[in-house]
Tab-separated table of C-alpha atoms and ligand atoms in Angstrom:
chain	number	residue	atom	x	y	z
A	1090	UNK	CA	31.850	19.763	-13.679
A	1091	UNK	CA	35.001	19.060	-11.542
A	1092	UNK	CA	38.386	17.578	-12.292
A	1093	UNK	CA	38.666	16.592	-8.555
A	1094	UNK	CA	36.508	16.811	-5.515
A	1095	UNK	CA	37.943	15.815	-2.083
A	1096	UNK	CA	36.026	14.743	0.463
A	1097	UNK	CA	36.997	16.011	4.407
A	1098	UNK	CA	39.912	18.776	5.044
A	1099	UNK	CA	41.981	16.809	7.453
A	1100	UNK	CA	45.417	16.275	7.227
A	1101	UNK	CA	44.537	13.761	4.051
A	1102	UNK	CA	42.077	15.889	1.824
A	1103	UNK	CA	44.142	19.270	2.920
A	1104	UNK	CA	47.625	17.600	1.421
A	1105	UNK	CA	45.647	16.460	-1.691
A	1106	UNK	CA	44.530	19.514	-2.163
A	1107	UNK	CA	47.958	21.166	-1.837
A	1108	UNK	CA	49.126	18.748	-4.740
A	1109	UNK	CA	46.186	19.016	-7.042
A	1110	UNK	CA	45.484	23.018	-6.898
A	1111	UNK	CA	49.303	22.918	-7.901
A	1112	UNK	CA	48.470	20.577	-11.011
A	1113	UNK	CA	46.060	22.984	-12.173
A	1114	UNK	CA	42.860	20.833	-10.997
A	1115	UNK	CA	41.314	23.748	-9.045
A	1116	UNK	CA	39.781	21.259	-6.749
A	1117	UNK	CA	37.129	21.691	-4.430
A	1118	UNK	CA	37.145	20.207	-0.874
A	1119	UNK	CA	34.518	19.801	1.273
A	1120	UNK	CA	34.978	20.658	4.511
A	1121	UNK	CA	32.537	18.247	6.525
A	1122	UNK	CA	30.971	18.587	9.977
A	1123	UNK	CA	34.574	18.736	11.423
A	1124	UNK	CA	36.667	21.090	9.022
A	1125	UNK	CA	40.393	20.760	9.926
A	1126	UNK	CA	39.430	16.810	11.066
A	1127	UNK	CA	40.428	15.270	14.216
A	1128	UNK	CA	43.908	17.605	14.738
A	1129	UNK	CA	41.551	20.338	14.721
A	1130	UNK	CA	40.295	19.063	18.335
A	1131	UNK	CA	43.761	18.535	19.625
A	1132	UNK	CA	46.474	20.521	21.071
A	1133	UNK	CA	49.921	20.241	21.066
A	1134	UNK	CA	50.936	17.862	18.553
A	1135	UNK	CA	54.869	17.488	18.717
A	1136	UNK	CA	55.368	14.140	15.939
A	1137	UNK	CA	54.949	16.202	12.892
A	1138	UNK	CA	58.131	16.622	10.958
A	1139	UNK	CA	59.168	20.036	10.805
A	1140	UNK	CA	58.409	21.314	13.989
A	1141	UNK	CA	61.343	20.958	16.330
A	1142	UNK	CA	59.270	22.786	19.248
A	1143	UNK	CA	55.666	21.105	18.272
A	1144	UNK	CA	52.906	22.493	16.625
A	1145	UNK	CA	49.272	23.618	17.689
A	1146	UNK	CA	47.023	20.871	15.618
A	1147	UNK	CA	44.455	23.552	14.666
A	1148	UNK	CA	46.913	25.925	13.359
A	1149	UNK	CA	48.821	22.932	11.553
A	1150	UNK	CA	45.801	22.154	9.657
A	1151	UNK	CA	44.709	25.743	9.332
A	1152	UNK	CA	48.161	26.110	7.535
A	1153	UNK	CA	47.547	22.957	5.465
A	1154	UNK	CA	44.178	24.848	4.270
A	1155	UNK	CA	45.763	28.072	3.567
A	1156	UNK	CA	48.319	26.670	1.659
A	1157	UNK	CA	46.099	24.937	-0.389
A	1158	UNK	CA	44.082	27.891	-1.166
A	1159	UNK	CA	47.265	30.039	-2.329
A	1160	UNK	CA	47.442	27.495	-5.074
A	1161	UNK	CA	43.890	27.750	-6.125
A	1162	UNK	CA	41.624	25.215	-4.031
A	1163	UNK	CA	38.156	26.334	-3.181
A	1164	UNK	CA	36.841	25.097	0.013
A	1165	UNK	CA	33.083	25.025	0.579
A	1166	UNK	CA	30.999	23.870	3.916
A	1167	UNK	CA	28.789	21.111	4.256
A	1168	UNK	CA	28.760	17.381	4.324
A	1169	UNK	CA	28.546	14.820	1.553
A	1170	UNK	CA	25.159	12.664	2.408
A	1171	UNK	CA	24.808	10.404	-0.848
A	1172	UNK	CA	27.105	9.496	-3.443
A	1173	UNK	CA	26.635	7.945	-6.915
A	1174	UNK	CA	29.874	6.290	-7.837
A	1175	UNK	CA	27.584	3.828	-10.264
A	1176	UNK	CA	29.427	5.602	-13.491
A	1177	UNK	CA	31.607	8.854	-14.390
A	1178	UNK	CA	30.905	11.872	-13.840
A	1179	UNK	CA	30.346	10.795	-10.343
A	1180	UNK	CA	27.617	12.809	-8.416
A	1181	UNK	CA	27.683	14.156	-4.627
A	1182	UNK	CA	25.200	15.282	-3.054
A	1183	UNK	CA	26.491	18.603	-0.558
A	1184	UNK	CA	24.158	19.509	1.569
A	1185	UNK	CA	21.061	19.153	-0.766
A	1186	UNK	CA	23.313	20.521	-3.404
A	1187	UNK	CA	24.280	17.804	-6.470
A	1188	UNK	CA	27.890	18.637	-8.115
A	1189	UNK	CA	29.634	16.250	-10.640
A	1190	UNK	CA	33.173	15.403	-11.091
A	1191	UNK	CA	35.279	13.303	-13.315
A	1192	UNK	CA	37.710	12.164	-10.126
A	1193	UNK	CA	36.692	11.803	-6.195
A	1194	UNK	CA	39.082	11.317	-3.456
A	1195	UNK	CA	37.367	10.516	-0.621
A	1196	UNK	CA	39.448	11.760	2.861
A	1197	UNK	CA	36.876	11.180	5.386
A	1198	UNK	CA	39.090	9.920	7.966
A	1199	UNK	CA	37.686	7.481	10.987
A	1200	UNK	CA	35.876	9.017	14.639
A	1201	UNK	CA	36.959	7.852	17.761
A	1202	UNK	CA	34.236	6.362	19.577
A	1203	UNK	CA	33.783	7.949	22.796
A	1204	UNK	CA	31.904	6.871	26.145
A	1205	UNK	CA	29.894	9.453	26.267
A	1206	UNK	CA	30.799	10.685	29.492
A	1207	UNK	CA	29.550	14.577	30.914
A	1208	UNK	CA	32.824	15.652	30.887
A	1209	UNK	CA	34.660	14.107	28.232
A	1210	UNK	CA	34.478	16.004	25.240
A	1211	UNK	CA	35.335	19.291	27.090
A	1212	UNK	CA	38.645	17.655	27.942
A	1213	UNK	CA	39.719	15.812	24.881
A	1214	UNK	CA	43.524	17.078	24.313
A	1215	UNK	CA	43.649	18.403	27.746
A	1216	UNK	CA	44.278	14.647	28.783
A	1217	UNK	CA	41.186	13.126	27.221
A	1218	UNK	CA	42.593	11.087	24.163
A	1219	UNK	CA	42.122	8.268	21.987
A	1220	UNK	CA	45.661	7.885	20.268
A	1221	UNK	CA	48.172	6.882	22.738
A	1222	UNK	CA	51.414	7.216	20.101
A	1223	UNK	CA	49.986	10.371	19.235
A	1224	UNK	CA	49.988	11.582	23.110
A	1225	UNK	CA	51.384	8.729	25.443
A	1226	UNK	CA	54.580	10.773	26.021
A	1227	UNK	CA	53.115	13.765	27.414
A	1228	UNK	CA	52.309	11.472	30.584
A	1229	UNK	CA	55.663	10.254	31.272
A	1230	UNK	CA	55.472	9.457	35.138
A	1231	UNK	CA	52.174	10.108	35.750
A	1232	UNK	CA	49.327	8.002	36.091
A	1233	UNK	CA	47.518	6.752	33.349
A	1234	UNK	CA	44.392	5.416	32.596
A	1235	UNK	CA	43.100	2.939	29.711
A	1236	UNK	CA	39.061	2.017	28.992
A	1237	UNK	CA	38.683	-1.144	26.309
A	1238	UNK	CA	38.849	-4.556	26.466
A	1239	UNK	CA	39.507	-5.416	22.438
A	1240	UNK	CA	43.532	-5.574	21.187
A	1241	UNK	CA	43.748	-1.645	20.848
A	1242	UNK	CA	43.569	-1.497	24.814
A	1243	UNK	CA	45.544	-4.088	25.473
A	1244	UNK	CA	47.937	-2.521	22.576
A	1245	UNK	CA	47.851	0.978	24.484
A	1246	UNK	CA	48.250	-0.093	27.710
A	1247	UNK	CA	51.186	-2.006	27.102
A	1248	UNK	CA	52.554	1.058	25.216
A	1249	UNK	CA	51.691	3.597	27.762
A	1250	UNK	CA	53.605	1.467	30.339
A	1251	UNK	CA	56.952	3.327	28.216
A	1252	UNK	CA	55.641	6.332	29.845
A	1253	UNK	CA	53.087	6.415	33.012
A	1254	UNK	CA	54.234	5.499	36.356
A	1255	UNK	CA	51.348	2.863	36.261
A	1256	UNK	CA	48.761	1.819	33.845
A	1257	UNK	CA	44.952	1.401	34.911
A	1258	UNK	CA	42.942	-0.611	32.534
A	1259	UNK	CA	39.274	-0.185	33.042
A	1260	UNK	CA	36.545	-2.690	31.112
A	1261	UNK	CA	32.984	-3.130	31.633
A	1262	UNK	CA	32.937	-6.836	31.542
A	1263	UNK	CA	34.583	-9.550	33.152
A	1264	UNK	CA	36.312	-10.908	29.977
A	1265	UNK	CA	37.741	-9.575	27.598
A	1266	UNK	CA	37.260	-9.166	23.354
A	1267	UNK	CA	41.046	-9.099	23.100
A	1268	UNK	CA	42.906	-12.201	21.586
A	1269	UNK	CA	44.557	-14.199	23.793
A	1270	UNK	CA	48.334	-13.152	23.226
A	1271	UNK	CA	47.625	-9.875	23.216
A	1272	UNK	CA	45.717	-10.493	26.504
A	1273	UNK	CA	48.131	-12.472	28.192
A	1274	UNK	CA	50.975	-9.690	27.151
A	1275	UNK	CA	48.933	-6.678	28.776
A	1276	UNK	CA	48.139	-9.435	32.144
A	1277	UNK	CA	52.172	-9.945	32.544
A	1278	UNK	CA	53.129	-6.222	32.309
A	1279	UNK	CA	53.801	-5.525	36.246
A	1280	UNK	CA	53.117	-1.963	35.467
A	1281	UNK	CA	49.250	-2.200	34.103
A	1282	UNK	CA	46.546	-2.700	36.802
A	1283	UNK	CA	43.016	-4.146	35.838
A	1284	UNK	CA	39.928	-3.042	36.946
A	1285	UNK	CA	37.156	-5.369	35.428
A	1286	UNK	CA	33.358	-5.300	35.594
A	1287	UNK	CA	33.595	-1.114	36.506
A	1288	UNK	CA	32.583	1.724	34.360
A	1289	UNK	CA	33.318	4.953	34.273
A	1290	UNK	CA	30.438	7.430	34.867
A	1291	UNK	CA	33.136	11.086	34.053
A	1292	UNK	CA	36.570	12.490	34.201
A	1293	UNK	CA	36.750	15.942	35.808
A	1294	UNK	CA	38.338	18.493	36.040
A	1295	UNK	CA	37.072	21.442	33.550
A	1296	UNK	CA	37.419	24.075	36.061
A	1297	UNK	CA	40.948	23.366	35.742
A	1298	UNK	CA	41.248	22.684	31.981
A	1299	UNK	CA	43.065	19.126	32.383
A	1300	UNK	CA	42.362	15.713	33.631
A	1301	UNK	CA	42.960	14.947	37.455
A	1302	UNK	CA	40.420	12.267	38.457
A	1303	UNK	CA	37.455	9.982	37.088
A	1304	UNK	CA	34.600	7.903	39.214
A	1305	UNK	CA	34.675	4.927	38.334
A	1306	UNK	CA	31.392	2.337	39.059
A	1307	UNK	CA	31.931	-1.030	40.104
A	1308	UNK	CA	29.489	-3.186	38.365
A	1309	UNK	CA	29.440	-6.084	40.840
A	1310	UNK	CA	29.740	-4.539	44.037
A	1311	UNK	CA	28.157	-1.251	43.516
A	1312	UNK	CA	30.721	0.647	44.483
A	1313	UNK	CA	31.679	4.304	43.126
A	1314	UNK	CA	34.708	5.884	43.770
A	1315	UNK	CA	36.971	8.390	42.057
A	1316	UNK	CA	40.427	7.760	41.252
A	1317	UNK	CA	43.193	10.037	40.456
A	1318	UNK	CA	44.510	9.834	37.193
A	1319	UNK	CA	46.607	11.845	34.840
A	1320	UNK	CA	46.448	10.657	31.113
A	1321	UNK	CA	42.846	8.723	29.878
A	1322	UNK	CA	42.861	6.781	27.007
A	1323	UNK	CA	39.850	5.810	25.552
A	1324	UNK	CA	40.496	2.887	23.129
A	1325	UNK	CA	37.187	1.498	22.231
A	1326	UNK	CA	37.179	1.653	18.305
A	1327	UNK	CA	36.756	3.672	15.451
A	1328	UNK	CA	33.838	4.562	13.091
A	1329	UNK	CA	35.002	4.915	9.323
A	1330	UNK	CA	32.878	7.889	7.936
A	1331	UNK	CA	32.008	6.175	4.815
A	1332	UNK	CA	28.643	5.592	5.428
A	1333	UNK	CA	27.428	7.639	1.614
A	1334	UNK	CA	29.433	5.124	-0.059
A	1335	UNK	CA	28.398	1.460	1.359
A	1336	UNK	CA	26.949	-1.162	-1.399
A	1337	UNK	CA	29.332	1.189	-3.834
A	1338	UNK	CA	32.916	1.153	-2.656
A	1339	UNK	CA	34.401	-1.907	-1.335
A	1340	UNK	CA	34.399	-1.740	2.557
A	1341	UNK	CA	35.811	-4.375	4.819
A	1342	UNK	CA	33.426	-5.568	7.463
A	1343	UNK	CA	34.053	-2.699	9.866
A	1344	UNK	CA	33.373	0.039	6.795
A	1345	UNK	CA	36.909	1.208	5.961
A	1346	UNK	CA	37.696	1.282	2.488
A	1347	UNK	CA	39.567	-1.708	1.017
A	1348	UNK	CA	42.778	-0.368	-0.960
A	1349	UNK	CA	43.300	-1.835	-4.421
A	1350	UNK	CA	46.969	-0.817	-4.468
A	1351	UNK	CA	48.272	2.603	-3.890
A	1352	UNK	CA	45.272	5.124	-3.116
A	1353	UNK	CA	43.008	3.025	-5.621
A	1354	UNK	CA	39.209	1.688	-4.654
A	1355	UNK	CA	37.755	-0.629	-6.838
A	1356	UNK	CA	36.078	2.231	-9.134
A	1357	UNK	CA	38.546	3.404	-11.640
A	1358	UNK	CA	39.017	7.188	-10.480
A	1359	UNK	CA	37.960	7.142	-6.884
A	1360	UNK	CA	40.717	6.773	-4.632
A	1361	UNK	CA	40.849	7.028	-1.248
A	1362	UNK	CA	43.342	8.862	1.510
A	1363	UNK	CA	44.297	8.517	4.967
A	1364	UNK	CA	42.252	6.921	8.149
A	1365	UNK	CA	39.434	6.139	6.006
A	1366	UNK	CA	41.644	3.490	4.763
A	1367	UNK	CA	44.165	2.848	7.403
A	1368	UNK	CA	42.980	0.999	10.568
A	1369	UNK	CA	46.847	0.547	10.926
A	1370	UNK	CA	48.697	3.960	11.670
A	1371	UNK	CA	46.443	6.421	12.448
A	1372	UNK	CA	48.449	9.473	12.063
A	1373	UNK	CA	48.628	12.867	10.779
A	1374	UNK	CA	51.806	11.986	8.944
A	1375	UNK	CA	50.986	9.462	7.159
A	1376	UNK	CA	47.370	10.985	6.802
A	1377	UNK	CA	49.201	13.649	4.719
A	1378	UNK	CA	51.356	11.415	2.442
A	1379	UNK	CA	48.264	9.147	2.162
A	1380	UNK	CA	46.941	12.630	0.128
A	1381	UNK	CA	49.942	13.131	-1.966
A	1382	UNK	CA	49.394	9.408	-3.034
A	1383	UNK	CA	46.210	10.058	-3.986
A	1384	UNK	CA	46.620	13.383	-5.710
A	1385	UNK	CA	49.535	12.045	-7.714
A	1386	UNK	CA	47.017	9.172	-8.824
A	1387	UNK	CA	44.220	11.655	-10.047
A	1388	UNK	CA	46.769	13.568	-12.070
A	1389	UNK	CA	48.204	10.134	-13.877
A	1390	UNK	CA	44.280	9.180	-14.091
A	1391	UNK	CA	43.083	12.599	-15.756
A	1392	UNK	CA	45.829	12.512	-18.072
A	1393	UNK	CA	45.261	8.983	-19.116
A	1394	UNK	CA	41.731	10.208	-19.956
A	1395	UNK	CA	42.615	12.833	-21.912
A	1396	UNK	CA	41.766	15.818	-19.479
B	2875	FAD	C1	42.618	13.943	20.062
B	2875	FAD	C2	43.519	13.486	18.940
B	2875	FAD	C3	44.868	13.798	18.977
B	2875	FAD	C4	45.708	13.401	17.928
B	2875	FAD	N1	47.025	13.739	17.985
B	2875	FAD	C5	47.846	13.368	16.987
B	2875	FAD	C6	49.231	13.687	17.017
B	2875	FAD	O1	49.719	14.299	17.991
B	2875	FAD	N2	50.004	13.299	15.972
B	2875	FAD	C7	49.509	12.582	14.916
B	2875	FAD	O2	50.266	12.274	13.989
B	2875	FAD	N3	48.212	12.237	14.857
B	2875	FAD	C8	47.378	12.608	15.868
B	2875	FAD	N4	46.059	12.241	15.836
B	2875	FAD	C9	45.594	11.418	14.715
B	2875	FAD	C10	45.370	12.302	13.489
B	2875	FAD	O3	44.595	13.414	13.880
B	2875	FAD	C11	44.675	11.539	12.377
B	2875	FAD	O4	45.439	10.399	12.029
B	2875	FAD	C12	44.524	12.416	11.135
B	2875	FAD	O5	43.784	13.573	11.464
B	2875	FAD	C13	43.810	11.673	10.013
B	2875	FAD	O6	43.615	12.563	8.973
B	2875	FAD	P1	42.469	12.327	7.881
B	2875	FAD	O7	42.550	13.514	6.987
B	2875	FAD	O8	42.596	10.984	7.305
B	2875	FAD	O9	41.104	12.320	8.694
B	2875	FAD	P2	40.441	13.365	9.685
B	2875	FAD	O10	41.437	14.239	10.328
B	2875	FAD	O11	39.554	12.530	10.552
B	2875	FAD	O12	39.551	14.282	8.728
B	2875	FAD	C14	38.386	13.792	8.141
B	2875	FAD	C15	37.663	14.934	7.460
B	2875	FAD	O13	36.577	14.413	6.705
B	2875	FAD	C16	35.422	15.184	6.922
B	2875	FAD	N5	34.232	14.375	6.635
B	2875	FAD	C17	33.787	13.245	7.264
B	2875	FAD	N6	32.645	12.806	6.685
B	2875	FAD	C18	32.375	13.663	5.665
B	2875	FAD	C19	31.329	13.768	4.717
B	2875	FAD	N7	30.317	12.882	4.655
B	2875	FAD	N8	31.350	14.806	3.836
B	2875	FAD	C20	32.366	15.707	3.862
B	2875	FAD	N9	33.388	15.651	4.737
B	2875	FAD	C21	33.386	14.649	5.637
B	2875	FAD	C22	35.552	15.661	8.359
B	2875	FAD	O14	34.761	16.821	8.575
B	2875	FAD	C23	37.042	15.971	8.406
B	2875	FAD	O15	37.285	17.255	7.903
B	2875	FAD	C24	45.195	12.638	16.852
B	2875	FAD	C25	43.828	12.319	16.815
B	2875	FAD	C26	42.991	12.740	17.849
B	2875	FAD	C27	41.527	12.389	17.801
């Protein structure tokens, strides 16, 4: 039996860890299919405080981990598939493995979506992204591309425009998911281009370890071209990874976890930490203090129960 398990070893579940192997919880953390979480595919990440040069994402989270660990946290591989949250000692099932534990906090962040695309994966953080405050500046003056047509596009774009030189926004259709406002901003913004009704069939160039063109596919005309570009932002969503815990937890109607104040779900000793929750900020910052919040709410809860 566990005082605390915590789900994913991103930025959230590493800082909770941090705070709860210091409390004397010993917890265990499962790493997931993508230990270190999403900084773990980045590279230079220069918006985390304490690092007046930057900081490489894997090593930051590596860091997180180790740290952790020095204070007593076990971490252990594998995924959590099912979940019964239906009374305490909650049960996890790892991998074909069942452990109990009086407290859960689940850290299982939110995946981009991708297109897809040949290429794209092999460039992500070489100027394949999907956060443009996380990695908008890096393209100041260059040229910039955006694929979407919901509000985070149209949010993106407007914000890259701080940086690039010009702004490409590329959507599949003719119109648009976005609300109007948000629409109407990104369409009034000299410095972003549309390009509607074209796809984008890949981004090259991985001989050359960074982005320098795409081809893009005209829908309408059947056209193909390629088209320089510098930065490309893919803004087409997130999945939440909560998918053990629906008809249990209290998801909105995308699947991320509805806060009942603080880090608290609706079950009394699950709580929940960083993008898994928060559709809002997105960021390894406030992924981190998401943790602490939810560590420091395990404690209180363990003591109230008399552990
Ligand atoms: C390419 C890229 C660049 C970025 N750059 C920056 C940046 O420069 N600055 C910044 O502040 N933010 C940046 N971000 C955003 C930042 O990475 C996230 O906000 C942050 O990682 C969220 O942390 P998290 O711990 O909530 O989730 P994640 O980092 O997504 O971690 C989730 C963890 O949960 C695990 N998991 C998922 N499902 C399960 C399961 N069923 N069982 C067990 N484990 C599971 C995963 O394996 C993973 O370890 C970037 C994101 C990307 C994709």
């Amino acid at each position: 039996m566990h005082d605390v398990v915590i789900i994913g070893s991103g930025c959230a579940g590493n800082t909770a860890a941090i705070y709860t192997a210091r409390a004397n919880l010993k917890p265990l953390v499962v790493l997931g299919h993508e230990p270190g979480g999403q900084l773990s595919i980045t590279s230079l990440v220069e918006n985390f405080p304490g690092f007046p040069e930057g900081v490489n994402g894997p090593d930051l989270v590596e860091n997180m981990k180790k740290q952790a660990e020095a204070f007593g946290a076990e971490y252990m591989h594998g995924a959590v598939g099912e979940a019964d949250l239906s009374k305490a000692p909650f049960r996890l099932n790892i991998d074909g493995e069942w452990r109990e534990t009086r407290t859960l906090i689940i850290a299982s962040g939110a995946s981009a979506r991708w297109l897809g695309l040949p290429n794209e994966q092999k460039l992500i953080g070489r100027g394949v992204s999907s956060c443009a405050t996380c990695d908008g500046a890096f393209y100041r003056d260059r040229k910039i591309m955006v694929i979407g047509g919901g509000d985070s596009a149209m949010e993106e774009a407007n914000f890259l425009t701080r940086f690039g030189s010009e702004v490409t926004l590329v959507h599949r259709r003719e119109n648009f998911r976005a609300s109007k406002i948000m629409l109407e901003r990104a369409r009034s913004n000299p410095k972003v281009k549309f390009l509607n009704n074209t796809v984008v069939e890949d981004v090259h160039d991985v001989g050359q370890n960074m982005v320098t063109a795409v081809r893009l596919h005209n829908l309408v005309t059947d056209q193909t071209w390629e088209q320089e570009v510098d930065g490309f932002f893919v803004a087409i969503g997130h999945i939440p990874n909560t998918k053990p815990f629906r008809g249990q937890l209290d998801l909105d109607d995308e699947g991320y976890i509805v806060t009942h104040g603080g880090a608290r779900t609706n079950i009394p000793g699950v709580f929940h930490a960083g993008d898994v929750q928060d559709r809002n900020y997105r960021q390894a910052i406030t992924a981190a203090g998401a943790g602490c919040m939810a560590a420091i709410e395990v404690e209180r809860y363990l003591e109230a129960e008399g552990h």
